[in-house]
Coordinates of C-alpha atoms in Angstrom, one line a residue:
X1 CA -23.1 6.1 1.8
X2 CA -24.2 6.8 5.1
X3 CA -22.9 8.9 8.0
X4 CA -23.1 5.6 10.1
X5 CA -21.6 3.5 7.3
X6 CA -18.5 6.1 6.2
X7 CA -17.9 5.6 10.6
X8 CA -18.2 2.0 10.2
X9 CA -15.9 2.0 7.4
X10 CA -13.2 4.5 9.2
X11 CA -13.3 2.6 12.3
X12 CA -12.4 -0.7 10.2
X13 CA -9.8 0.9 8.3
X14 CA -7.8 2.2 11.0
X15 CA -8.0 -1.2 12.5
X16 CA -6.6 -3.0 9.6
X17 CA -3.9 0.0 9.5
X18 CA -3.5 -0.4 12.8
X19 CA -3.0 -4.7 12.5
X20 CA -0.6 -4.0 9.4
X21 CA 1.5 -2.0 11.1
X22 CA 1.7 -3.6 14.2
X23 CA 3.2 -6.8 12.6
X24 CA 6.1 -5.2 11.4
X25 CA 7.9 -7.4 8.6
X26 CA 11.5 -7.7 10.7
X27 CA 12.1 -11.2 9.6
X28 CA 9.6 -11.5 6.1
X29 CA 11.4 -12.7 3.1
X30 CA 10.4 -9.7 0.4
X31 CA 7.8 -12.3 -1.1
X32 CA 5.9 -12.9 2.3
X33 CA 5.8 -8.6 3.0
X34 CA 4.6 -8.7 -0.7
X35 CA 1.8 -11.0 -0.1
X36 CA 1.0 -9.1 3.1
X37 CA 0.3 -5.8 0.7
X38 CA -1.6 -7.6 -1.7
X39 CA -3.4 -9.3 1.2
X40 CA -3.9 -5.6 3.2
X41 CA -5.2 -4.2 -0.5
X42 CA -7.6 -6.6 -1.2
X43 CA -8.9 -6.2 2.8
X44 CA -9.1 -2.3 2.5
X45 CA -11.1 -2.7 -0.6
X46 CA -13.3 -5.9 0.7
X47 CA -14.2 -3.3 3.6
X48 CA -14.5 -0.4 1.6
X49 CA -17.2 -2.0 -0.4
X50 CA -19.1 -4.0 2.6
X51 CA -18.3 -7.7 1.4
X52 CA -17.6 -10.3 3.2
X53 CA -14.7 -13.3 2.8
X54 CA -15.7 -16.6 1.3
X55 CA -18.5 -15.0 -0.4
X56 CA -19.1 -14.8 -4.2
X57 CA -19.0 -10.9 -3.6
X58 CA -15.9 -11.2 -2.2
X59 CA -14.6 -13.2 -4.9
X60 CA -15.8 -10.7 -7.7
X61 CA -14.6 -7.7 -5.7
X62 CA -11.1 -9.6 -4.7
X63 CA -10.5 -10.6 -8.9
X64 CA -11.8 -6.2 -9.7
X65 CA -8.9 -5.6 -7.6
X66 CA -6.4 -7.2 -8.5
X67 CA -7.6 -6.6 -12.1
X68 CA -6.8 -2.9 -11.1
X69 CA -3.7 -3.3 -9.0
X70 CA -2.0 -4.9 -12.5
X71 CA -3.3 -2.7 -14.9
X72 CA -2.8 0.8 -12.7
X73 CA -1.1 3.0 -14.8
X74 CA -1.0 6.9 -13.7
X75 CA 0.6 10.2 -14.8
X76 CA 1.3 11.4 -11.9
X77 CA 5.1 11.5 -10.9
X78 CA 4.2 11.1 -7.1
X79 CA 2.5 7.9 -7.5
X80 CA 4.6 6.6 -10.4
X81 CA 7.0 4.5 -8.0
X82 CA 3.6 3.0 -6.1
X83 CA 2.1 2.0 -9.3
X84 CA 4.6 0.5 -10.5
X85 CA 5.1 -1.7 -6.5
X86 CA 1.5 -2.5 -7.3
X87 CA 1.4 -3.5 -11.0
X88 CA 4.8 -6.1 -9.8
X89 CA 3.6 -7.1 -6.5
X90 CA -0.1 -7.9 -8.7
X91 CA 1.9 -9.5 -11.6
X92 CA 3.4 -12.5 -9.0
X93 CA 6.7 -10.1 -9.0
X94 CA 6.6 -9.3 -5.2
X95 CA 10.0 -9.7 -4.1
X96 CA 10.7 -6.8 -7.7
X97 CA 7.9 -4.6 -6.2
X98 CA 9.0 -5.2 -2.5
X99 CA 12.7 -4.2 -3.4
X100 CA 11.8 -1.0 -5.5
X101 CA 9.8 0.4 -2.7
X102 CA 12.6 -0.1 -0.1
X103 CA 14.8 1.4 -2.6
X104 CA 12.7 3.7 -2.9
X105 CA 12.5 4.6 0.9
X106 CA 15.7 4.6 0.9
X107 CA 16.4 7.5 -2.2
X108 CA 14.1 9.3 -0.3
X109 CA 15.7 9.3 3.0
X110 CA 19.2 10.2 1.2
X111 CA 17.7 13.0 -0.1
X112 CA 16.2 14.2 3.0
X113 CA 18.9 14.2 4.6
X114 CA 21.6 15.3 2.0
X115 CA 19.2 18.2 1.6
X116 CA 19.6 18.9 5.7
X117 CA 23.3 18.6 5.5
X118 CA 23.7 21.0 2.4
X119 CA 21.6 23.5 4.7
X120 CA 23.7 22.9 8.1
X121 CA 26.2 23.9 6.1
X122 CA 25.3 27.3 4.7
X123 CA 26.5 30.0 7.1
X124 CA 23.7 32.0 8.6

């Protein structure tokens, strides 16, 4: 790949980063946010590879996707709770995969902070 075409394909991945997160899902059912990833996926990957929608390229690059979003299966603990988002969310379980990655969040945030508390609380 190019200089030219790695800037192509930064510019239009910040844009469609950009256009995900500006329309924030305050109102979308856990099925419609879930479609929203799987559509945003198959987007980033359409771009990444220099196809275009509607196309039989598109098609074969949209069904190596989704082929990959089910069947992802990694060893690493930090992406275990992604993978496993992706392989529901791929596998028509979006509102599963949608609710284990807020639950997720949410663990996480716990911890954060449970972890700031326990140190506000040790004496200098």
């Amino acid at each position: 790949m190019t200089k030219k075409e790695r800037n192509y394909f930064s510019r239009k991945r910040e844009n469609l980063i950009k256009e995900f997160e500006i329309n924030e899902p305050s109102s979308e059912s856990d099925e419609e946010l879930a479609m929203k990833i799987i559509e945003f996926s198959l987007q980033m990957e359409r771009t990444r590879r220099g196809v275009t929608l509607g196309t039989a390229d598109c098609n074969v690059v949209d069904s190596e996707t989704m082929s990959q979003m089910k069947s992802w299966d990694t060893d690493d603990p930090n992406m275990s709770t992604i993978q496993k988002v992706f392989n529901r969310i791929s596998n028509a379980r979006g509102k599963e995969g949608v609710e284990l990655l807020k639950n997720s969040i949410i663990a996480k945030d716990r911890a954060i902070s449970d972890e700031q508390r326990r140190k506000a609380d040790v004496p200098p």
